[in-house]
């Protein structure tokens, strides 16, 4: 999971939408030899605004459109004064293609998020505060966020994880790939490349963020509902326990009866998220 990252060349493009409290722009940035697309919700005013990078959950790239997947969060957080950059990831929307990403266990998405942060921090745009950057990931994007925290400790200032996939990559492989209808060819390619978890346990430990939680330096807030049938809440308990055992600053917020997408308690969760980012991305006193 270790490699060099070279994110940069953040370009804020056309206005896609104008709301009362923010404008929505198309954006691109570079990293790993690819151009990655996304959207930026930019609050009204001069800034500079603290920045939140959003990592979305799984949506079939064939039907995905730019900025899709976290619209509620994009809107709400921009209204609280955050510049919200939602990365589309490679192979999505206007991003360049990477035909190796599925066999590489989608680790390219982690590269895209790391490079998004680096692009923001190096952009030098007067309305973005590159010294105050948070990360929010949901479902598959929660796993991307966890990966980001362990491959580049200290890259962001705080992270929020919603209804995340497991921090043990074998559990994700077994739930969505191995043994699943239509995934036989991909399973065979992955096993040929790396070996099965039973025959090459060292590799699978090496690509699981739970293996490296001792590296995490940022405060982490985890939201998960007890009625989540997509990503079992036990995964949140396990990730929380691993972070706590490593002495990390982690808070697990459990929502009784909430499903994967969050419904009745979403407002409570996003208010808690905002307070968390407000605390950890507050301006440094002069």
PDB file of C-alpha atoms in Angstrom:
ATOM      1  CA  UNK A   1       0.000   0.000   0.000  1.00  0.00           C
ATOM      2  CA  UNK A   2       3.052   2.256   0.235  1.00  0.00           C
ATOM      3  CA  UNK A   3       3.971   4.314  -2.819  1.00  0.00           C
ATOM      4  CA  UNK A   4       4.821   7.814  -3.947  1.00  0.00           C
ATOM      5  CA  UNK A   5       1.987  10.276  -4.521  1.00  0.00           C
ATOM      6  CA  UNK A   6       2.125  13.314  -6.763  1.00  0.00           C
ATOM      7  CA  UNK A   7      -1.312  14.944  -6.660  1.00  0.00           C
ATOM      8  CA  UNK A   8      -1.526  18.454  -8.060  1.00  0.00           C
ATOM      9  CA  UNK A   9      -2.780  20.731 -10.821  1.00  0.00           C
ATOM     10  CA  UNK A  10      -6.194  21.334  -9.255  1.00  0.00           C
ATOM     11  CA  UNK A  11      -8.350  23.139 -11.793  1.00  0.00           C
ATOM     12  CA  UNK A  12     -11.670  24.675 -10.839  1.00  0.00           C
ATOM     13  CA  UNK A  13     -13.821  24.815 -13.945  1.00  0.00           C
ATOM     14  CA  UNK A  14     -17.311  25.674 -15.041  1.00  0.00           C
ATOM     15  CA  UNK A  15     -20.182  26.407 -12.685  1.00  0.00           C
ATOM     16  CA  UNK A  16     -22.557  23.444 -12.711  1.00  0.00           C
ATOM     17  CA  UNK A  17     -25.118  24.899 -10.325  1.00  0.00           C
ATOM     18  CA  UNK A  18     -25.712  28.005  -8.252  1.00  0.00           C
ATOM     19  CA  UNK A  19     -27.419  27.574  -4.889  1.00  0.00           C
ATOM     20  CA  UNK A  20     -28.248  30.264  -2.372  1.00  0.00           C
ATOM     21  CA  UNK A  21     -25.239  29.441  -0.171  1.00  0.00           C
ATOM     22  CA  UNK A  22     -22.662  28.030  -2.602  1.00  0.00           C
ATOM     23  CA  UNK A  23     -21.713  27.414  -6.210  1.00  0.00           C
ATOM     24  CA  UNK A  24     -21.033  23.960  -7.597  1.00  0.00           C
ATOM     25  CA  UNK A  25     -18.046  23.713  -9.926  1.00  0.00           C
ATOM     26  CA  UNK A  26     -16.555  21.005 -12.084  1.00  0.00           C
ATOM     27  CA  UNK A  27     -12.979  20.228 -11.068  1.00  0.00           C
ATOM     28  CA  UNK A  28     -10.064  18.120 -12.220  1.00  0.00           C
ATOM     29  CA  UNK A  29      -6.698  17.294 -10.713  1.00  0.00           C
ATOM     30  CA  UNK A  30      -3.733  15.140 -11.652  1.00  0.00           C
ATOM     31  CA  UNK A  31      -2.146  12.203  -9.893  1.00  0.00           C
ATOM     32  CA  UNK A  32      -0.437   8.963 -10.782  1.00  0.00           C
ATOM     33  CA  UNK A  33      -0.393   9.900 -14.437  1.00  0.00           C
ATOM     34  CA  UNK A  34      -4.174  10.276 -14.527  1.00  0.00           C
ATOM     35  CA  UNK A  35      -6.613  13.169 -14.640  1.00  0.00           C
ATOM     36  CA  UNK A  36      -9.384  12.736 -12.077  1.00  0.00           C
ATOM     37  CA  UNK A  37     -12.692  14.595 -12.237  1.00  0.00           C
ATOM     38  CA  UNK A  38     -14.982  15.724  -9.455  1.00  0.00           C
ATOM     39  CA  UNK A  39     -17.074  18.584  -8.148  1.00  0.00           C
ATOM     40  CA  UNK A  40     -16.396  21.420  -5.720  1.00  0.00           C
ATOM     41  CA  UNK A  41     -19.121  23.090  -3.686  1.00  0.00           C
ATOM     42  CA  UNK A  42     -17.677  26.502  -2.883  1.00  0.00           C
ATOM     43  CA  UNK A  43     -19.431  28.579  -0.203  1.00  0.00           C
ATOM     44  CA  UNK A  44     -20.433  32.150  -0.929  1.00  0.00           C
ATOM     45  CA  UNK A  45     -17.884  34.699   0.229  1.00  0.00           C
ATOM     46  CA  UNK A  46     -14.165  35.213  -0.115  1.00  0.00           C
ATOM     47  CA  UNK A  47     -12.794  32.479   2.127  1.00  0.00           C
ATOM     48  CA  UNK A  48     -10.354  30.954   2.547  1.00  0.00           C
ATOM     49  CA  UNK A  49     -12.590  28.024   3.461  1.00  0.00           C
ATOM     50  CA  UNK A  50     -11.498  24.801   5.156  1.00  0.00           C
ATOM     51  CA  UNK A  51     -11.756  21.908   2.714  1.00  0.00           C
ATOM     52  CA  UNK A  52     -13.455  18.535   3.023  1.00  0.00           C
ATOM     53  CA  UNK A  53     -12.574  15.723   0.622  1.00  0.00           C
ATOM     54  CA  UNK A  54     -15.483  13.326   0.065  1.00  0.00           C
ATOM     55  CA  UNK A  55     -14.984   9.672  -0.930  1.00  0.00           C
ATOM     56  CA  UNK A  56     -18.186   8.114  -2.248  1.00  0.00           C
ATOM     57  CA  UNK A  57     -19.448   4.547  -1.963  1.00  0.00           C
ATOM     58  CA  UNK A  58     -19.762   2.013  -4.739  1.00  0.00           C
ATOM     59  CA  UNK A  59     -21.827   3.052  -7.742  1.00  0.00           C
ATOM     60  CA  UNK A  60     -21.461   1.159 -11.012  1.00  0.00           C
ATOM     61  CA  UNK A  61     -19.073   3.296 -13.102  1.00  0.00           C
ATOM     62  CA  UNK A  62     -21.271   2.641 -16.124  1.00  0.00           C
ATOM     63  CA  UNK A  63     -24.117   4.642 -14.582  1.00  0.00           C
ATOM     64  CA  UNK A  64     -22.157   6.989 -12.314  1.00  0.00           C
ATOM     65  CA  UNK A  65     -22.287  10.710 -13.076  1.00  0.00           C
ATOM     66  CA  UNK A  66     -19.962  13.353 -11.685  1.00  0.00           C
ATOM     67  CA  UNK A  67     -20.478  14.208  -8.025  1.00  0.00           C
ATOM     68  CA  UNK A  68     -22.949  11.401  -7.423  1.00  0.00           C
ATOM     69  CA  UNK A  69     -23.290   9.556  -4.147  1.00  0.00           C
ATOM     70  CA  UNK A  70     -23.034  12.063  -1.293  1.00  0.00           C
ATOM     71  CA  UNK A  71     -25.337  14.854  -2.380  1.00  0.00           C
ATOM     72  CA  UNK A  72     -26.864  15.421   1.074  1.00  0.00           C
ATOM     73  CA  UNK A  73     -23.447  15.737   2.650  1.00  0.00           C
ATOM     74  CA  UNK A  74     -22.122  17.976  -0.115  1.00  0.00           C
ATOM     75  CA  UNK A  75     -25.019  20.383   0.287  1.00  0.00           C
ATOM     76  CA  UNK A  76     -25.137  20.464   4.079  1.00  0.00           C
ATOM     77  CA  UNK A  77     -21.412  20.827   4.665  1.00  0.00           C
ATOM     78  CA  UNK A  78     -21.045  23.588   2.074  1.00  0.00           C
ATOM     79  CA  UNK A  79     -23.814  25.458   3.874  1.00  0.00           C
ATOM     80  CA  UNK A  80     -21.738  25.222   7.059  1.00  0.00           C
ATOM     81  CA  UNK A  81     -18.850  27.045   5.393  1.00  0.00           C
ATOM     82  CA  UNK A  82     -16.775  24.155   4.074  1.00  0.00           C
ATOM     83  CA  UNK A  83     -15.431  23.902   0.548  1.00  0.00           C
ATOM     84  CA  UNK A  84     -16.457  20.371  -0.391  1.00  0.00           C
ATOM     85  CA  UNK A  85     -14.435  18.502  -3.012  1.00  0.00           C
ATOM     86  CA  UNK A  86     -16.060  15.230  -4.069  1.00  0.00           C
ATOM     87  CA  UNK A  87     -13.689  13.074  -6.109  1.00  0.00           C
ATOM     88  CA  UNK A  88     -15.210  10.898  -8.800  1.00  0.00           C
ATOM     89  CA  UNK A  89     -12.259   8.412  -8.706  1.00  0.00           C
ATOM     90  CA  UNK A  90     -10.578   6.896 -11.746  1.00  0.00           C
ATOM     91  CA  UNK A  91     -12.849   5.050 -14.197  1.00  0.00           C
ATOM     92  CA  UNK A  92     -15.769   7.298 -13.192  1.00  0.00           C
ATOM     93  CA  UNK A  93     -17.400  10.241 -14.994  1.00  0.00           C
ATOM     94  CA  UNK A  94     -14.745  12.397 -16.671  1.00  0.00           C
ATOM     95  CA  UNK A  95     -11.754  10.705 -15.035  1.00  0.00           C
ATOM     96  CA  UNK A  96      -9.153   8.781 -16.967  1.00  0.00           C
ATOM     97  CA  UNK A  97      -9.458   5.009 -17.107  1.00  0.00           C
ATOM     98  CA  UNK A  98      -7.320   2.510 -15.219  1.00  0.00           C
ATOM     99  CA  UNK A  99      -8.034  -1.025 -16.467  1.00  0.00           C
ATOM    100  CA  UNK A 100      -5.994  -2.589 -13.650  1.00  0.00           C
ATOM    101  CA  UNK A 101      -7.969  -1.094 -10.766  1.00  0.00           C
ATOM    102  CA  UNK A 102     -10.432  -3.936 -10.136  1.00  0.00           C
ATOM    103  CA  UNK A 103      -7.728  -6.598 -10.013  1.00  0.00           C
ATOM    104  CA  UNK A 104      -5.726  -4.259  -7.770  1.00  0.00           C
ATOM    105  CA  UNK A 105      -8.594  -4.429  -5.262  1.00  0.00           C
ATOM    106  CA  UNK A 106      -9.597  -0.861  -6.178  1.00  0.00           C
ATOM    107  CA  UNK A 107      -6.570   0.531  -4.375  1.00  0.00           C
ATOM    108  CA  UNK A 108      -6.400   3.157  -7.099  1.00  0.00           C
ATOM    109  CA  UNK A 109      -9.287   4.916  -5.372  1.00  0.00           C
ATOM    110  CA  UNK A 110      -7.094   5.454  -2.326  1.00  0.00           C
ATOM    111  CA  UNK A 111      -4.438   6.960  -4.577  1.00  0.00           C
ATOM    112  CA  UNK A 112      -7.080   9.291  -6.011  1.00  0.00           C
ATOM    113  CA  UNK A 113      -8.113  10.519  -2.563  1.00  0.00           C
ATOM    114  CA  UNK A 114      -4.537  11.031  -1.378  1.00  0.00           C
ATOM    115  CA  UNK A 115      -3.820  12.954  -4.565  1.00  0.00           C
ATOM    116  CA  UNK A 116      -6.971  15.046  -4.122  1.00  0.00           C
ATOM    117  CA  UNK A 117      -5.704  16.198  -0.728  1.00  0.00           C
ATOM    118  CA  UNK A 118      -2.241  16.911  -2.106  1.00  0.00           C
ATOM    119  CA  UNK A 119      -3.772  18.843  -4.999  1.00  0.00           C
ATOM    120  CA  UNK A 120      -5.790  20.990  -2.585  1.00  0.00           C
ATOM    121  CA  UNK A 121      -2.845  21.607  -0.289  1.00  0.00           C
ATOM    122  CA  UNK A 122      -0.591  22.670  -3.169  1.00  0.00           C
ATOM    123  CA  UNK A 123      -3.174  24.601  -5.203  1.00  0.00           C
ATOM    124  CA  UNK A 124      -2.480  28.025  -3.732  1.00  0.00           C
ATOM    125  CA  UNK A 125      -6.044  29.143  -4.444  1.00  0.00           C
ATOM    126  CA  UNK A 126      -7.009  32.118  -2.256  1.00  0.00           C
ATOM    127  CA  UNK A 127     -10.454  30.733  -1.421  1.00  0.00           C
ATOM    128  CA  UNK A 128      -9.221  27.285  -0.271  1.00  0.00           C
ATOM    129  CA  UNK A 129      -7.430  26.866   3.049  1.00  0.00           C
ATOM    130  CA  UNK A 130      -4.980  24.101   2.233  1.00  0.00           C
ATOM    131  CA  UNK A 131      -3.846  24.023   5.858  1.00  0.00           C
ATOM    132  CA  UNK A 132      -7.250  22.796   7.067  1.00  0.00           C
ATOM    133  CA  UNK A 133      -8.400  19.640   5.279  1.00  0.00           C
ATOM    134  CA  UNK A 134     -10.767  16.924   6.471  1.00  0.00           C
ATOM    135  CA  UNK A 135     -11.867  13.633   4.919  1.00  0.00           C
ATOM    136  CA  UNK A 136     -15.282  11.980   4.807  1.00  0.00           C
ATOM    137  CA  UNK A 137     -15.881   8.540   3.319  1.00  0.00           C
ATOM    138  CA  UNK A 138     -19.008   6.463   3.072  1.00  0.00           C
ATOM    139  CA  UNK A 139     -19.440   2.696   2.539  1.00  0.00           C
ATOM    140  CA  UNK A 140     -16.718   1.708   0.046  1.00  0.00           C
ATOM    141  CA  UNK A 141     -15.449   5.267   0.494  1.00  0.00           C
ATOM    142  CA  UNK A 142     -15.142   4.570   4.204  1.00  0.00           C
ATOM    143  CA  UNK A 143     -12.629   1.884   3.346  1.00  0.00           C
ATOM    144  CA  UNK A 144     -10.874   4.322   1.023  1.00  0.00           C
ATOM    145  CA  UNK A 145     -10.694   6.807   3.899  1.00  0.00           C
ATOM    146  CA  UNK A 146      -9.247   4.181   6.253  1.00  0.00           C
ATOM    147  CA  UNK A 147      -6.628   3.307   3.649  1.00  0.00           C
ATOM    148  CA  UNK A 148      -5.765   6.985   3.295  1.00  0.00           C
ATOM    149  CA  UNK A 149      -5.226   7.359   7.030  1.00  0.00           C
ATOM    150  CA  UNK A 150      -2.727   4.498   7.134  1.00  0.00           C
ATOM    151  CA  UNK A 151      -0.791   5.128   3.913  1.00  0.00           C
ATOM    152  CA  UNK A 152      -0.313   8.860   4.535  1.00  0.00           C
ATOM    153  CA  UNK A 153      -0.592   9.552   8.276  1.00  0.00           C
ATOM    154  CA  UNK A 154      -1.142  13.215   9.024  1.00  0.00           C
ATOM    155  CA  UNK A 155      -2.239  14.050   5.493  1.00  0.00           C
ATOM    156  CA  UNK A 156      -5.624  15.296   6.729  1.00  0.00           C
ATOM    157  CA  UNK A 157      -6.633  16.853  10.021  1.00  0.00           C
ATOM    158  CA  UNK A 158      -9.651  14.672  10.847  1.00  0.00           C
ATOM    159  CA  UNK A 159     -11.719  11.907   9.257  1.00  0.00           C
ATOM    160  CA  UNK A 160     -15.373  10.856   9.385  1.00  0.00           C
ATOM    161  CA  UNK A 161     -16.404   7.386   8.261  1.00  0.00           C
ATOM    162  CA  UNK A 162     -20.013   6.450   7.491  1.00  0.00           C
ATOM    163  CA  UNK A 163     -21.317   2.871   7.254  1.00  0.00           C
ATOM    164  CA  UNK A 164     -17.935   1.607   6.135  1.00  0.00           C
ATOM    165  CA  UNK A 165     -16.820  -1.595   4.531  1.00  0.00           C
ATOM    166  CA  UNK A 166     -14.553  -3.773   6.640  1.00  0.00           C
ATOM    167  CA  UNK A 167     -11.020  -2.757   7.559  1.00  0.00           C
ATOM    168  CA  UNK A 168     -10.126  -6.410   6.855  1.00  0.00           C
ATOM    169  CA  UNK A 169      -9.855  -6.738   3.071  1.00  0.00           C
ATOM    170  CA  UNK A 170     -10.576 -10.480   3.152  1.00  0.00           C
ATOM    171  CA  UNK A 171     -14.060  -9.794   4.516  1.00  0.00           C
ATOM    172  CA  UNK A 172     -14.761  -7.382   1.665  1.00  0.00           C
ATOM    173  CA  UNK A 173     -13.387  -9.841  -0.909  1.00  0.00           C
ATOM    174  CA  UNK A 174     -15.630 -12.593   0.424  1.00  0.00           C
ATOM    175  CA  UNK A 175     -18.725 -10.415   0.646  1.00  0.00           C
ATOM    176  CA  UNK A 176     -18.638  -8.796  -2.796  1.00  0.00           C
ATOM    177  CA  UNK A 177     -16.286 -10.781  -5.012  1.00  0.00           C
ATOM    178  CA  UNK A 178     -15.363 -14.365  -4.177  1.00  0.00           C
ATOM    179  CA  UNK A 179     -18.328 -16.663  -4.659  1.00  0.00           C
ATOM    180  CA  UNK A 180     -20.576 -13.921  -6.013  1.00  0.00           C
ATOM    181  CA  UNK A 181     -22.530 -14.451  -9.250  1.00  0.00           C
ATOM    182  CA  UNK A 182     -20.867 -12.676 -12.147  1.00  0.00           C
ATOM    183  CA  UNK A 183     -17.585 -12.197 -10.290  1.00  0.00           C
ATOM    184  CA  UNK A 184     -15.983 -15.510 -11.203  1.00  0.00           C
ATOM    185  CA  UNK A 185     -13.568 -14.051 -13.759  1.00  0.00           C
ATOM    186  CA  UNK A 186     -12.474 -11.201 -11.502  1.00  0.00           C
ATOM    187  CA  UNK A 187     -12.029 -13.615  -8.589  1.00  0.00           C
ATOM    188  CA  UNK A 188      -9.810 -15.833 -10.720  1.00  0.00           C
ATOM    189  CA  UNK A 189      -7.697 -12.867 -11.842  1.00  0.00           C
ATOM    190  CA  UNK A 190      -7.225 -11.648  -8.272  1.00  0.00           C
ATOM    191  CA  UNK A 191      -6.301 -15.105  -6.993  1.00  0.00           C
ATOM    192  CA  UNK A 192      -3.904 -15.610  -9.891  1.00  0.00           C
ATOM    193  CA  UNK A 193      -2.246 -12.267  -9.162  1.00  0.00           C
ATOM    194  CA  UNK A 194      -1.944 -12.521  -5.381  1.00  0.00           C
ATOM    195  CA  UNK A 195      -3.054 -15.936  -4.208  1.00  0.00           C
ATOM    196  CA  UNK A 196      -6.147 -16.706  -2.163  1.00  0.00           C
ATOM    197  CA  UNK A 197      -6.384 -15.480   1.429  1.00  0.00           C
ATOM    198  CA  UNK A 198      -5.863 -19.068   2.578  1.00  0.00           C
ATOM    199  CA  UNK A 199      -2.631 -19.511   0.598  1.00  0.00           C
ATOM    200  CA  UNK A 200      -1.090 -16.025   0.808  1.00  0.00           C
ATOM    201  CA  UNK A 201      -2.275 -14.611   4.092  1.00  0.00           C
ATOM    202  CA  UNK A 202       0.665 -12.214   4.261  1.00  0.00           C
ATOM    203  CA  UNK A 203      -0.454 -10.386   1.123  1.00  0.00           C
ATOM    204  CA  UNK A 204      -4.024 -10.001   2.345  1.00  0.00           C
ATOM    205  CA  UNK A 205      -2.856  -8.718   5.725  1.00  0.00           C
ATOM    206  CA  UNK A 206      -0.651  -6.276   3.849  1.00  0.00           C
ATOM    207  CA  UNK A 207      -3.582  -4.731   1.969  1.00  0.00           C
ATOM    208  CA  UNK A 208      -5.879  -4.497   5.011  1.00  0.00           C
ATOM    209  CA  UNK A 209      -5.900  -1.124   6.764  1.00  0.00           C
ATOM    210  CA  UNK A 210      -6.568  -2.793  10.117  1.00  0.00           C
ATOM    211  CA  UNK A 211      -3.001  -4.112   9.951  1.00  0.00           C
ATOM    212  CA  UNK A 212      -1.636  -0.579  10.130  1.00  0.00           C
ATOM    213  CA  UNK A 213      -3.945   1.263  12.524  1.00  0.00           C
ATOM    214  CA  UNK A 214      -0.944   2.088  14.685  1.00  0.00           C
ATOM    215  CA  UNK A 215       0.023   4.610  11.974  1.00  0.00           C
ATOM    216  CA  UNK A 216      -3.152   6.685  12.260  1.00  0.00           C
ATOM    217  CA  UNK A 217      -2.566  10.159  13.675  1.00  0.00           C
ATOM    218  CA  UNK A 218      -5.885  11.877  12.940  1.00  0.00           C
ATOM    219  CA  UNK A 219      -9.009  11.876  15.125  1.00  0.00           C
ATOM    220  CA  UNK A 220     -11.638   9.577  13.621  1.00  0.00           C
ATOM    221  CA  UNK A 221     -15.432   9.624  13.950  1.00  0.00           C
ATOM    222  CA  UNK A 222     -17.310   6.496  12.840  1.00  0.00           C
ATOM    223  CA  UNK A 223     -21.065   6.441  12.180  1.00  0.00           C
ATOM    224  CA  UNK A 224     -22.870   3.110  11.747  1.00  0.00           C
ATOM    225  CA  UNK A 225     -26.450   1.879  12.006  1.00  0.00           C
ATOM    226  CA  UNK A 226     -27.475  -1.359  13.686  1.00  0.00           C
ATOM    227  CA  UNK A 227     -29.835  -2.233  10.810  1.00  0.00           C
ATOM    228  CA  UNK A 228     -27.144  -2.003   8.123  1.00  0.00           C
ATOM    229  CA  UNK A 229     -27.450  -5.178   6.031  1.00  0.00           C
ATOM    230  CA  UNK A 230     -24.871  -4.054   3.468  1.00  0.00           C
ATOM    231  CA  UNK A 231     -21.960  -3.446   5.817  1.00  0.00           C
ATOM    232  CA  UNK A 232     -22.593  -5.275   9.112  1.00  0.00           C
ATOM    233  CA  UNK A 233     -22.166  -3.152  12.199  1.00  0.00           C
ATOM    234  CA  UNK A 234     -19.719  -5.716  13.556  1.00  0.00           C
ATOM    235  CA  UNK A 235     -17.231  -4.293  11.083  1.00  0.00           C
ATOM    236  CA  UNK A 236     -17.532  -0.896  12.768  1.00  0.00           C
ATOM    237  CA  UNK A 237     -17.108  -2.479  16.194  1.00  0.00           C
ATOM    238  CA  UNK A 238     -13.984  -4.287  14.971  1.00  0.00           C
ATOM    239  CA  UNK A 239     -12.426  -1.183  13.419  1.00  0.00           C
ATOM    240  CA  UNK A 240     -13.198   0.874  16.510  1.00  0.00           C
ATOM    241  CA  UNK A 241     -11.681  -1.798  18.753  1.00  0.00           C
ATOM    242  CA  UNK A 242      -8.510  -1.971  16.657  1.00  0.00           C
ATOM    243  CA  UNK A 243      -8.056   1.798  16.739  1.00  0.00           C
ATOM    244  CA  UNK A 244      -8.699   1.918  20.476  1.00  0.00           C
ATOM    245  CA  UNK A 245      -6.240  -0.910  21.105  1.00  0.00           C
ATOM    246  CA  UNK A 246      -3.639   1.140  19.235  1.00  0.00           C
ATOM    247  CA  UNK A 247      -4.369   4.139  21.463  1.00  0.00           C
ATOM    248  CA  UNK A 248      -5.975   6.264  18.756  1.00  0.00           C
ATOM    249  CA  UNK A 249      -8.514   9.082  19.048  1.00  0.00           C
ATOM    250  CA  UNK A 250     -11.646   7.348  17.760  1.00  0.00           C
ATOM    251  CA  UNK A 251     -15.354   7.783  18.451  1.00  0.00           C
ATOM    252  CA  UNK A 252     -17.928   5.217  17.325  1.00  0.00           C
ATOM    253  CA  UNK A 253     -21.471   6.566  17.095  1.00  0.00           C
ATOM    254  CA  UNK A 254     -24.050   3.763  16.828  1.00  0.00           C
ATOM    255  CA  UNK A 255     -27.567   4.461  15.520  1.00  0.00           C
ATOM    256  CA  UNK A 256     -30.193   1.971  16.607  1.00  0.00           C
ATOM    257  CA  UNK A 257     -32.338   0.825  13.688  1.00  0.00           C
ATOM    258  CA  UNK A 258     -30.565   2.901  11.028  1.00  0.00           C
ATOM    259  CA  UNK A 259     -29.955   1.194   7.671  1.00  0.00           C
ATOM    260  CA  UNK A 260     -26.931   1.523   5.417  1.00  0.00           C
ATOM    261  CA  UNK A 261     -28.038   4.768   3.759  1.00  0.00           C
ATOM    262  CA  UNK A 262     -29.120   6.493   7.003  1.00  0.00           C
ATOM    263  CA  UNK A 263     -32.647   7.859   7.136  1.00  0.00           C
ATOM    264  CA  UNK A 264     -34.299   9.153  10.323  1.00  0.00           C
ATOM    265  CA  UNK A 265     -31.016   9.810  12.113  1.00  0.00           C
ATOM    266  CA  UNK A 266     -29.089  11.266   9.195  1.00  0.00           C
ATOM    267  CA  UNK A 267     -29.659  14.842  10.384  1.00  0.00           C
ATOM    268  CA  UNK A 268     -28.321  14.015  13.829  1.00  0.00           C
ATOM    269  CA  UNK A 269     -25.301  12.333  12.274  1.00  0.00           C
ATOM    270  CA  UNK A 270     -24.438  15.225   9.979  1.00  0.00           C
ATOM    271  CA  UNK A 271     -24.763  17.740  12.813  1.00  0.00           C
ATOM    272  CA  UNK A 272     -22.338  15.640  14.849  1.00  0.00           C
ATOM    273  CA  UNK A 273     -20.065  15.433  11.810  1.00  0.00           C
ATOM    274  CA  UNK A 274     -20.091  19.209  11.430  1.00  0.00           C
ATOM    275  CA  UNK A 275     -19.282  19.746  15.098  1.00  0.00           C
ATOM    276  CA  UNK A 276     -16.424  17.247  14.790  1.00  0.00           C
ATOM    277  CA  UNK A 277     -14.920  19.021  11.797  1.00  0.00           C
ATOM    278  CA  UNK A 278     -15.500  22.418  13.415  1.00  0.00           C
ATOM    279  CA  UNK A 279     -13.464  21.242  16.391  1.00  0.00           C
ATOM    280  CA  UNK A 280     -10.566  19.710  14.507  1.00  0.00           C
ATOM    281  CA  UNK A 281     -10.349  22.095  11.552  1.00  0.00           C
ATOM    282  CA  UNK A 282     -10.661  25.282  13.578  1.00  0.00           C
ATOM    283  CA  UNK A 283      -8.256  28.074  12.580  1.00  0.00           C
ATOM    284  CA  UNK A 284      -4.996  28.128  14.492  1.00  0.00           C
ATOM    285  CA  UNK A 285      -4.773  31.043  16.894  1.00  0.00           C
ATOM    286  CA  UNK A 286      -2.244  33.672  15.784  1.00  0.00           C
TER     287      UNK A 286
END
